[in-house]
Amino acid sequence: MWHHIFSPGVLLFFHQYFQIQNFPYSGLQWINNYNPNLCLFSLIQKQPFISLLRSTSYVLFLIGTNSVRNFHATEIIKQIDQIFTFLYSQYSHLKDQKIIVPTCIPCFKVSKRFPTVVSLLNNIDHYNHLLFQLSFKHTFLYFDLQIPTNWLGN
């Protein structure tokens, strides 16, 4: 049930007067070297995201599941570190907890890199732990969704 609700990557931009703009992308990853349309790092360097990032008060990046299924947690955290370094160099008004990054929810959809549910869940746990540590370096809001695995659909 929950997996289907949260599976697309989502970018939410919060503007003054509580205006929210939502951009769902099925398959979105922090960095995707094969498809720039599913790569957050590519998208934030194009319109309309350049204008949105200049004018937004807060941003929520609901991304993770597609990345953790295909990359080791340490690789992803390096990607996120690169993205935040770029974001803060271009949009200094987003420093100091103006960007929200939720944890990656549990996922049972194994991949070639993580062929068992246990290996995938371990990678997700490691990712969430490293993401929490990175939140101190880049002062973004780490939002722990705490969704138990028994809440997920098959």
PDB file of C-alpha atoms in Angstrom:
ATOM      1  CA  MET A   1       0.000   0.000   0.000  1.00  0.00           C
ATOM      2  CA  TRP A   2       2.505   2.644   1.125  1.00  0.00           C
ATOM      3  CA  HIS A   3       5.101   1.673  -1.464  1.00  0.00           C
ATOM      4  CA  HIS A   4       2.744   2.622  -4.265  1.00  0.00           C
ATOM      5  CA  ILE A   5       2.001   5.973  -2.661  1.00  0.00           C
ATOM      6  CA  PHE A   6       5.651   6.925  -2.186  1.00  0.00           C
ATOM      7  CA  SER A   7       7.328   5.206  -5.147  1.00  0.00           C
ATOM      8  CA  PRO A   8       7.685   8.217  -7.469  1.00  0.00           C
ATOM      9  CA  GLY A   9      10.344  10.741  -6.640  1.00  0.00           C
ATOM     10  CA  VAL A  10       8.666  13.991  -5.684  1.00  0.00           C
ATOM     11  CA  LEU A  11       9.914  17.550  -5.629  1.00  0.00           C
ATOM     12  CA  LEU A  12       7.764  19.950  -3.613  1.00  0.00           C
ATOM     13  CA  PHE A  13       8.397  23.688  -3.631  1.00  0.00           C
ATOM     14  CA  PHE A  14       6.844  25.786  -0.864  1.00  0.00           C
ATOM     15  CA  HIS A  15       6.336  29.473  -1.625  1.00  0.00           C
ATOM     16  CA  GLN A  16       5.033  32.370   0.399  1.00  0.00           C
ATOM     17  CA  TYR A  17       1.337  32.324   1.210  1.00  0.00           C
ATOM     18  CA  PHE A  18       1.395  28.520   1.396  1.00  0.00           C
ATOM     19  CA  GLN A  19       1.514  27.927  -2.346  1.00  0.00           C
ATOM     20  CA  ILE A  20       2.868  24.430  -3.008  1.00  0.00           C
ATOM     21  CA  GLN A  21       4.102  23.140  -6.358  1.00  0.00           C
ATOM     22  CA  ASN A  22       4.404  19.384  -6.772  1.00  0.00           C
ATOM     23  CA  PHE A  23       6.544  17.611  -9.403  1.00  0.00           C
ATOM     24  CA  PRO A  24       6.257  13.802  -9.280  1.00  0.00           C
ATOM     25  CA  TYR A  25       8.766  11.765 -11.304  1.00  0.00           C
ATOM     26  CA  SER A  26       8.491   8.000 -11.434  1.00  0.00           C
ATOM     27  CA  GLY A  27      12.021   6.623 -11.347  1.00  0.00           C
ATOM     28  CA  LEU A  28      13.718   9.818 -10.128  1.00  0.00           C
ATOM     29  CA  GLN A  29      17.197   9.377  -8.634  1.00  0.00           C
ATOM     30  CA  TRP A  30      19.620  11.800  -7.032  1.00  0.00           C
ATOM     31  CA  ILE A  31      21.988  11.250  -9.953  1.00  0.00           C
ATOM     32  CA  ASN A  32      21.167   9.171 -13.015  1.00  0.00           C
ATOM     33  CA  ASN A  33      23.961   9.036 -15.592  1.00  0.00           C
ATOM     34  CA  TYR A  34      21.741   7.395 -18.213  1.00  0.00           C
ATOM     35  CA  ASN A  35      18.591   9.513 -18.171  1.00  0.00           C
ATOM     36  CA  PRO A  36      18.877  13.249 -17.345  1.00  0.00           C
ATOM     37  CA  ASN A  37      15.072  13.467 -17.077  1.00  0.00           C
ATOM     38  CA  LEU A  38      15.230  11.144 -14.048  1.00  0.00           C
ATOM     39  CA  CYS A  39      18.247  12.845 -12.487  1.00  0.00           C
ATOM     40  CA  LEU A  40      17.658  15.459  -9.791  1.00  0.00           C
ATOM     41  CA  PHE A  41      21.096  16.984 -10.370  1.00  0.00           C
ATOM     42  CA  SER A  42      20.251  17.566 -14.055  1.00  0.00           C
ATOM     43  CA  LEU A  43      16.729  18.810 -13.395  1.00  0.00           C
ATOM     44  CA  ILE A  44      17.757  21.481 -10.862  1.00  0.00           C
ATOM     45  CA  GLN A  45      20.054  23.007 -13.476  1.00  0.00           C
ATOM     46  CA  LYS A  46      17.168  23.604 -15.946  1.00  0.00           C
ATOM     47  CA  GLN A  47      13.960  25.575 -16.093  1.00  0.00           C
ATOM     48  CA  PRO A  48      11.462  25.592 -14.469  1.00  0.00           C
ATOM     49  CA  PHE A  49      13.508  24.400 -11.491  1.00  0.00           C
ATOM     50  CA  ILE A  50      16.041  27.234 -11.650  1.00  0.00           C
ATOM     51  CA  SER A  51      13.229  29.777 -11.234  1.00  0.00           C
ATOM     52  CA  LEU A  52      11.507  27.682  -8.600  1.00  0.00           C
ATOM     53  CA  LEU A  53      14.671  27.299  -6.540  1.00  0.00           C
ATOM     54  CA  ARG A  54      15.315  31.049  -6.734  1.00  0.00           C
ATOM     55  CA  SER A  55      11.862  31.902  -5.430  1.00  0.00           C
ATOM     56  CA  THR A  56      10.958  29.084  -3.059  1.00  0.00           C
ATOM     57  CA  SER A  57      11.018  29.261   0.711  1.00  0.00           C
ATOM     58  CA  TYR A  58      11.395  25.515   1.308  1.00  0.00           C
ATOM     59  CA  VAL A  59      12.000  22.398  -0.803  1.00  0.00           C
ATOM     60  CA  LEU A  60      11.130  18.792  -0.048  1.00  0.00           C
ATOM     61  CA  PHE A  61      13.036  16.120  -1.968  1.00  0.00           C
ATOM     62  CA  LEU A  62      11.228  12.782  -1.644  1.00  0.00           C
ATOM     63  CA  ILE A  63      13.844  10.694  -3.411  1.00  0.00           C
ATOM     64  CA  GLY A  64      15.680   7.574  -2.437  1.00  0.00           C
ATOM     65  CA  THR A  65      14.075   4.242  -3.265  1.00  0.00           C
ATOM     66  CA  ASN A  66      15.216   4.182  -6.893  1.00  0.00           C
ATOM     67  CA  SER A  67      18.737   5.161  -5.868  1.00  0.00           C
ATOM     68  CA  VAL A  68      19.120   2.655  -3.002  1.00  0.00           C
ATOM     69  CA  ARG A  69      17.955  -0.202  -5.187  1.00  0.00           C
ATOM     70  CA  ASN A  70      20.827   0.429  -7.613  1.00  0.00           C
ATOM     71  CA  PHE A  71      23.704   2.003  -5.665  1.00  0.00           C
ATOM     72  CA  HIS A  72      25.471   1.404  -2.384  1.00  0.00           C
ATOM     73  CA  ALA A  73      24.539   3.889   0.322  1.00  0.00           C
ATOM     74  CA  THR A  74      28.008   5.458   0.401  1.00  0.00           C
ATOM     75  CA  GLU A  75      27.825   6.198  -3.351  1.00  0.00           C
ATOM     76  CA  ILE A  76      24.439   7.872  -2.975  1.00  0.00           C
ATOM     77  CA  ILE A  77      25.559  10.010  -0.054  1.00  0.00           C
ATOM     78  CA  LYS A  78      28.482  11.266  -2.158  1.00  0.00           C
ATOM     79  CA  GLN A  79      25.943  12.203  -4.852  1.00  0.00           C
ATOM     80  CA  ILE A  80      23.739  14.034  -2.341  1.00  0.00           C
ATOM     81  CA  ASP A  81      26.773  15.830  -0.929  1.00  0.00           C
ATOM     82  CA  GLN A  82      27.611  17.034  -4.454  1.00  0.00           C
ATOM     83  CA  ILE A  83      24.020  18.187  -5.030  1.00  0.00           C
ATOM     84  CA  PHE A  84      23.847  20.124  -1.760  1.00  0.00           C
ATOM     85  CA  THR A  85      27.196  21.771  -2.421  1.00  0.00           C
ATOM     86  CA  PHE A  86      25.842  22.919  -5.779  1.00  0.00           C
ATOM     87  CA  LEU A  87      22.481  24.029  -4.364  1.00  0.00           C
ATOM     88  CA  TYR A  88      24.001  26.119  -1.605  1.00  0.00           C
ATOM     89  CA  SER A  89      26.485  27.728  -3.987  1.00  0.00           C
ATOM     90  CA  GLN A  90      23.618  28.867  -6.220  1.00  0.00           C
ATOM     91  CA  TYR A  91      20.768  29.362  -3.744  1.00  0.00           C
ATOM     92  CA  SER A  92      22.158  30.543  -0.432  1.00  0.00           C
ATOM     93  CA  HIS A  93      18.662  31.407   0.834  1.00  0.00           C
ATOM     94  CA  LEU A  94      18.020  27.648   1.111  1.00  0.00           C
ATOM     95  CA  LYS A  95      20.737  27.153   3.731  1.00  0.00           C
ATOM     96  CA  ASP A  96      19.825  26.525   7.351  1.00  0.00           C
ATOM     97  CA  GLN A  97      17.100  23.915   7.153  1.00  0.00           C
ATOM     98  CA  LYS A  98      15.158  25.176   4.148  1.00  0.00           C
ATOM     99  CA  ILE A  99      15.541  21.834   2.358  1.00  0.00           C
ATOM    100  CA  ILE A 100      13.758  18.760   3.693  1.00  0.00           C
ATOM    101  CA  VAL A 101      14.926  15.231   2.872  1.00  0.00           C
ATOM    102  CA  PRO A 102      12.889  12.325   4.244  1.00  0.00           C
ATOM    103  CA  THR A 103      14.381   8.941   4.911  1.00  0.00           C
ATOM    104  CA  CYS A 104      14.086   6.237   2.308  1.00  0.00           C
ATOM    105  CA  ILE A 105      11.168   3.990   3.135  1.00  0.00           C
ATOM    106  CA  PRO A 106      11.632   0.218   3.225  1.00  0.00           C
ATOM    107  CA  CYS A 107      11.357  -1.513  -0.126  1.00  0.00           C
ATOM    108  CA  PHE A 108      11.082  -5.184  -1.067  1.00  0.00           C
ATOM    109  CA  LYS A 109      11.753  -4.792  -4.805  1.00  0.00           C
ATOM    110  CA  VAL A 110      15.186  -6.407  -5.118  1.00  0.00           C
ATOM    111  CA  SER A 111      17.646  -5.582  -7.898  1.00  0.00           C
ATOM    112  CA  LYS A 112      20.766  -7.039  -9.478  1.00  0.00           C
ATOM    113  CA  ARG A 113      22.919  -5.067  -7.046  1.00  0.00           C
ATOM    114  CA  PHE A 114      20.799  -6.112  -4.036  1.00  0.00           C
ATOM    115  CA  PRO A 115      19.364  -9.531  -4.929  1.00  0.00           C
ATOM    116  CA  THR A 116      17.832 -10.277  -1.513  1.00  0.00           C
ATOM    117  CA  VAL A 117      15.385  -8.331   0.603  1.00  0.00           C
ATOM    118  CA  VAL A 118      17.835  -8.454   3.520  1.00  0.00           C
ATOM    119  CA  SER A 119      20.672  -6.922   1.484  1.00  0.00           C
ATOM    120  CA  LEU A 120      18.331  -4.217   0.145  1.00  0.00           C
ATOM    121  CA  LEU A 121      16.940  -3.363   3.593  1.00  0.00           C
ATOM    122  CA  ASN A 122      20.490  -3.214   4.991  1.00  0.00           C
ATOM    123  CA  ASN A 123      21.446  -0.759   2.242  1.00  0.00           C
ATOM    124  CA  ILE A 124      18.372   1.366   3.015  1.00  0.00           C
ATOM    125  CA  ASP A 125      19.214   1.397   6.730  1.00  0.00           C
ATOM    126  CA  HIS A 126      22.812   2.366   5.975  1.00  0.00           C
ATOM    127  CA  TYR A 127      21.625   5.089   3.581  1.00  0.00           C
ATOM    128  CA  ASN A 128      19.264   6.538   6.198  1.00  0.00           C
ATOM    129  CA  HIS A 129      22.029   6.548   8.802  1.00  0.00           C
ATOM    130  CA  LEU A 130      24.484   8.298   6.449  1.00  0.00           C
ATOM    131  CA  LEU A 131      21.780  10.738   5.353  1.00  0.00           C
ATOM    132  CA  PHE A 132      21.239  11.695   8.995  1.00  0.00           C
ATOM    133  CA  GLN A 133      24.972  12.357   9.383  1.00  0.00           C
ATOM    134  CA  LEU A 134      25.045  14.409   6.165  1.00  0.00           C
ATOM    135  CA  SER A 135      22.179  16.557   7.454  1.00  0.00           C
ATOM    136  CA  PHE A 136      24.552  18.026  10.045  1.00  0.00           C
ATOM    137  CA  LYS A 137      27.137  18.950   7.426  1.00  0.00           C
ATOM    138  CA  HIS A 138      24.636  20.623   5.090  1.00  0.00           C
ATOM    139  CA  THR A 139      22.042  21.709   7.677  1.00  0.00           C
ATOM    140  CA  PHE A 140      19.043  20.275   5.862  1.00  0.00           C
ATOM    141  CA  LEU A 141      16.034  18.877   7.691  1.00  0.00           C
ATOM    142  CA  TYR A 142      16.230  15.106   8.000  1.00  0.00           C
ATOM    143  CA  PHE A 143      12.680  13.782   8.221  1.00  0.00           C
ATOM    144  CA  ASP A 144      12.392  10.211   9.510  1.00  0.00           C
ATOM    145  CA  LEU A 145       9.215   8.716   8.050  1.00  0.00           C
ATOM    146  CA  GLN A 146       9.438   5.629  10.314  1.00  0.00           C
ATOM    147  CA  ILE A 147       7.235   3.452   8.127  1.00  0.00           C
ATOM    148  CA  PRO A 148       7.286  -0.127   9.442  1.00  0.00           C
ATOM    149  CA  THR A 149       7.836  -2.870   6.887  1.00  0.00           C
ATOM    150  CA  ASN A 150       4.552  -4.565   7.842  1.00  0.00           C
ATOM    151  CA  TRP A 151       2.677  -1.492   6.501  1.00  0.00           C
ATOM    152  CA  LEU A 152       3.990  -2.044   2.989  1.00  0.00           C
ATOM    153  CA  GLY A 153       2.029  -3.802   0.275  1.00  0.00           C
ATOM    154  CA  ASN A 154       3.426  -6.747  -1.599  1.00  0.00           C
TER     155      ASN A 154
END
